Amino acid sequence: MSPMTAAIIDLPVPPSVNETRRVDWSASRKLKRWRDTADGIVLVAKCRPDRPLRLRKIVCFEVVITVDERQTGSDLDNIAKATVDYLRRIELIENDAPKNMRKLTMQWGQAPEGLRVEVIERAQAAE
């Protein structure tokens, strides 16, 4: 199977991992607010009449995360963890283990909501 885009999701930029990995309850609340906002965006995308978002759990994939630098002060690498964890939470990806996530690309670019995530399905590697 050749690689193909399985899903593109536009989300707000998550809080930086520098904030959320400390013992800081305000950062925890900030991450929860971000997840709730992202859930709302995904729900709207699922219900839109024109090309509704269809989610299915993808086993082997690569992820391309594009961040609009005008909408965040975070470094690229501080955005990846919350984003990939969110994809797992909504069951778009099976896991972020090496056998599942074969490539992760982070880049600056245009993203309407601040962050664009593209999940590209890949053929499963032989075990």
PDB file of C-alpha atoms in Angstrom:
ATOM      1  CA  MET A   1       0.000   0.000   0.000  1.00  0.00           C
ATOM      2  CA  SER A   2       1.433   3.374  -0.927  1.00  0.00           C
ATOM      3  CA  PRO A   3       1.299   6.193   1.616  1.00  0.00           C
ATOM      4  CA  MET A   4      -1.926   8.197   1.571  1.00  0.00           C
ATOM      5  CA  THR A   5      -3.306  10.984   3.694  1.00  0.00           C
ATOM      6  CA  ALA A   6      -5.824   9.471   6.077  1.00  0.00           C
ATOM      7  CA  ALA A   7      -6.795  12.663   7.910  1.00  0.00           C
ATOM      8  CA  ILE A   8      -6.076  16.375   8.123  1.00  0.00           C
ATOM      9  CA  ILE A   9      -7.205  18.167  11.275  1.00  0.00           C
ATOM     10  CA  ASP A  10      -6.869  21.869  12.096  1.00  0.00           C
ATOM     11  CA  LEU A  11      -6.542  22.511  15.833  1.00  0.00           C
ATOM     12  CA  PRO A  12      -5.433  25.306  18.126  1.00  0.00           C
ATOM     13  CA  VAL A  13      -1.813  25.174  19.265  1.00  0.00           C
ATOM     14  CA  PRO A  14      -1.527  23.143  22.506  1.00  0.00           C
ATOM     15  CA  PRO A  15       0.231  24.462  25.597  1.00  0.00           C
ATOM     16  CA  SER A  16       3.987  23.945  25.608  1.00  0.00           C
ATOM     17  CA  VAL A  17       5.280  20.723  27.150  1.00  0.00           C
ATOM     18  CA  ASN A  18       7.547  22.971  29.242  1.00  0.00           C
ATOM     19  CA  GLU A  19       4.395  24.166  31.025  1.00  0.00           C
ATOM     20  CA  THR A  20       2.439  20.914  31.210  1.00  0.00           C
ATOM     21  CA  ARG A  21       5.155  18.550  32.467  1.00  0.00           C
ATOM     22  CA  ARG A  22       5.760  20.498  35.676  1.00  0.00           C
ATOM     23  CA  VAL A  23       3.740  20.020  38.842  1.00  0.00           C
ATOM     24  CA  ASP A  24       1.596  23.044  38.111  1.00  0.00           C
ATOM     25  CA  TRP A  25      -2.164  22.725  38.361  1.00  0.00           C
ATOM     26  CA  SER A  26      -2.813  25.851  36.283  1.00  0.00           C
ATOM     27  CA  ALA A  27      -0.898  24.275  33.385  1.00  0.00           C
ATOM     28  CA  SER A  28      -2.960  21.103  33.811  1.00  0.00           C
ATOM     29  CA  ARG A  29      -6.140  23.170  33.516  1.00  0.00           C
ATOM     30  CA  LYS A  30      -4.711  24.916  30.444  1.00  0.00           C
ATOM     31  CA  LEU A  31      -4.077  21.523  28.784  1.00  0.00           C
ATOM     32  CA  LYS A  32      -7.617  20.366  29.642  1.00  0.00           C
ATOM     33  CA  ARG A  33      -9.086  23.558  28.127  1.00  0.00           C
ATOM     34  CA  TRP A  34      -7.038  22.936  24.980  1.00  0.00           C
ATOM     35  CA  ARG A  35      -8.302  19.322  24.759  1.00  0.00           C
ATOM     36  CA  ASP A  36     -11.903  20.487  25.237  1.00  0.00           C
ATOM     37  CA  THR A  37     -11.507  23.097  22.475  1.00  0.00           C
ATOM     38  CA  ALA A  38      -9.890  20.519  20.174  1.00  0.00           C
ATOM     39  CA  ASP A  39     -12.743  18.072  20.897  1.00  0.00           C
ATOM     40  CA  GLY A  40     -15.242  20.744  19.837  1.00  0.00           C
ATOM     41  CA  ILE A  41     -13.372  21.410  16.594  1.00  0.00           C
ATOM     42  CA  VAL A  42     -13.193  17.681  15.789  1.00  0.00           C
ATOM     43  CA  LEU A  43     -16.918  17.264  16.537  1.00  0.00           C
ATOM     44  CA  VAL A  44     -17.807  20.137  14.196  1.00  0.00           C
ATOM     45  CA  ALA A  45     -15.561  18.627  11.495  1.00  0.00           C
ATOM     46  CA  LYS A  46     -17.313  15.256  11.882  1.00  0.00           C
ATOM     47  CA  CYS A  47     -20.736  16.890  11.478  1.00  0.00           C
ATOM     48  CA  ARG A  48     -20.034  19.238   8.569  1.00  0.00           C
ATOM     49  CA  PRO A  49     -22.154  18.499   5.481  1.00  0.00           C
ATOM     50  CA  ASP A  50     -19.278  18.969   3.018  1.00  0.00           C
ATOM     51  CA  ARG A  51     -16.561  16.325   3.419  1.00  0.00           C
ATOM     52  CA  PRO A  52     -17.153  15.362   7.066  1.00  0.00           C
ATOM     53  CA  LEU A  53     -14.143  14.145   9.007  1.00  0.00           C
ATOM     54  CA  ARG A  54     -14.105  10.360   9.319  1.00  0.00           C
ATOM     55  CA  LEU A  55     -11.851   8.915  11.980  1.00  0.00           C
ATOM     56  CA  ARG A  56     -10.608   5.359  12.014  1.00  0.00           C
ATOM     57  CA  LYS A  57      -7.759   4.001  14.063  1.00  0.00           C
ATOM     58  CA  ILE A  58      -4.626   3.924  11.903  1.00  0.00           C
ATOM     59  CA  VAL A  59      -2.051   1.302  12.836  1.00  0.00           C
ATOM     60  CA  CYS A  60       1.039   2.341  10.862  1.00  0.00           C
ATOM     61  CA  PHE A  61       1.487   5.990   9.945  1.00  0.00           C
ATOM     62  CA  GLU A  62       3.551   9.132   9.797  1.00  0.00           C
ATOM     63  CA  VAL A  63       2.487  12.486  11.192  1.00  0.00           C
ATOM     64  CA  VAL A  64       3.181  15.939   9.759  1.00  0.00           C
ATOM     65  CA  ILE A  65       2.520  18.796  12.185  1.00  0.00           C
ATOM     66  CA  THR A  66       2.496  22.307  10.753  1.00  0.00           C
ATOM     67  CA  VAL A  67       2.494  25.192  13.219  1.00  0.00           C
ATOM     68  CA  ASP A  68       1.707  28.808  12.390  1.00  0.00           C
ATOM     69  CA  GLU A  69       4.520  30.692  14.120  1.00  0.00           C
ATOM     70  CA  ARG A  70       2.397  33.854  14.220  1.00  0.00           C
ATOM     71  CA  GLN A  71      -0.004  32.075  16.587  1.00  0.00           C
ATOM     72  CA  THR A  72       2.417  30.688  19.182  1.00  0.00           C
ATOM     73  CA  GLY A  73       5.512  31.511  21.151  1.00  0.00           C
ATOM     74  CA  SER A  74       6.361  27.831  21.709  1.00  0.00           C
ATOM     75  CA  ASP A  75       9.214  25.914  20.130  1.00  0.00           C
ATOM     76  CA  LEU A  76       8.200  23.222  17.618  1.00  0.00           C
ATOM     77  CA  ASP A  77       9.415  20.334  19.758  1.00  0.00           C
ATOM     78  CA  ASN A  78       7.335  21.514  22.725  1.00  0.00           C
ATOM     79  CA  ILE A  79       4.126  21.100  20.721  1.00  0.00           C
ATOM     80  CA  ALA A  80       4.594  17.523  19.482  1.00  0.00           C
ATOM     81  CA  LYS A  81       3.820  15.537  22.665  1.00  0.00           C
ATOM     82  CA  ALA A  82       0.381  17.004  23.420  1.00  0.00           C
ATOM     83  CA  THR A  83      -0.567  16.810  19.741  1.00  0.00           C
ATOM     84  CA  VAL A  84       0.374  13.147  19.273  1.00  0.00           C
ATOM     85  CA  ASP A  85      -1.205  12.217  22.623  1.00  0.00           C
ATOM     86  CA  TYR A  86      -4.403  13.922  21.458  1.00  0.00           C
ATOM     87  CA  LEU A  87      -4.447  11.886  18.214  1.00  0.00           C
ATOM     88  CA  ARG A  88      -4.257   8.752  20.338  1.00  0.00           C
ATOM     89  CA  ARG A  89      -6.965  10.044  22.707  1.00  0.00           C
ATOM     90  CA  ILE A  90      -9.456  10.535  19.848  1.00  0.00           C
ATOM     91  CA  GLU A  91      -8.430   7.113  18.483  1.00  0.00           C
ATOM     92  CA  LEU A  92      -7.150   8.390  15.158  1.00  0.00           C
ATOM     93  CA  ILE A  93      -3.878   6.539  15.733  1.00  0.00           C
ATOM     94  CA  GLU A  94      -3.377   3.228  17.501  1.00  0.00           C
ATOM     95  CA  ASN A  95      -0.234   4.145  19.402  1.00  0.00           C
ATOM     96  CA  ASP A  96       2.841   6.343  19.149  1.00  0.00           C
ATOM     97  CA  ALA A  97       5.217   3.384  19.587  1.00  0.00           C
ATOM     98  CA  PRO A  98       7.982   2.977  16.975  1.00  0.00           C
ATOM     99  CA  LYS A  99       6.160   0.102  15.236  1.00  0.00           C
ATOM    100  CA  ASN A 100       3.174   2.421  14.680  1.00  0.00           C
ATOM    101  CA  MET A 101       4.497   5.961  14.211  1.00  0.00           C
ATOM    102  CA  ARG A 102       7.175   5.599  11.569  1.00  0.00           C
ATOM    103  CA  LYS A 103       7.927   9.282  11.067  1.00  0.00           C
ATOM    104  CA  LEU A 104       7.152  12.599  12.750  1.00  0.00           C
ATOM    105  CA  THR A 105       7.723  15.865  10.894  1.00  0.00           C
ATOM    106  CA  MET A 106       7.407  19.250  12.613  1.00  0.00           C
ATOM    107  CA  GLN A 107       7.422  22.393  10.511  1.00  0.00           C
ATOM    108  CA  TRP A 108       6.482  26.060  10.506  1.00  0.00           C
ATOM    109  CA  GLY A 109       3.846  27.044   7.963  1.00  0.00           C
ATOM    110  CA  GLN A 110       0.262  28.106   7.482  1.00  0.00           C
ATOM    111  CA  ALA A 111      -2.367  26.584   9.749  1.00  0.00           C
ATOM    112  CA  PRO A 112      -5.798  28.249   9.969  1.00  0.00           C
ATOM    113  CA  GLU A 113      -6.359  27.418  13.668  1.00  0.00           C
ATOM    114  CA  GLY A 114      -2.655  27.578  14.584  1.00  0.00           C
ATOM    115  CA  LEU A 115      -1.850  23.883  14.111  1.00  0.00           C
ATOM    116  CA  ARG A 116      -2.495  21.510  11.207  1.00  0.00           C
ATOM    117  CA  VAL A 117      -2.026  17.769  11.661  1.00  0.00           C
ATOM    118  CA  GLU A 118      -1.772  15.416   8.703  1.00  0.00           C
ATOM    119  CA  VAL A 119      -1.771  11.677   9.364  1.00  0.00           C
ATOM    120  CA  ILE A 120      -0.424   9.607   6.483  1.00  0.00           C
ATOM    121  CA  GLU A 121      -1.149   5.891   6.465  1.00  0.00           C
ATOM    122  CA  ARG A 122       1.820   3.620   5.778  1.00  0.00           C
ATOM    123  CA  ALA A 123       2.140  -0.053   5.016  1.00  0.00           C
ATOM    124  CA  GLN A 124       2.849  -2.071   8.148  1.00  0.00           C
ATOM    125  CA  ALA A 125       6.423  -3.231   8.507  1.00  0.00           C
ATOM    126  CA  ALA A 126       6.967  -6.984   8.587  1.00  0.00           C
ATOM    127  CA  GLU A 127       7.392  -8.238  12.148  1.00  0.00           C
TER     128      GLU A 127
END
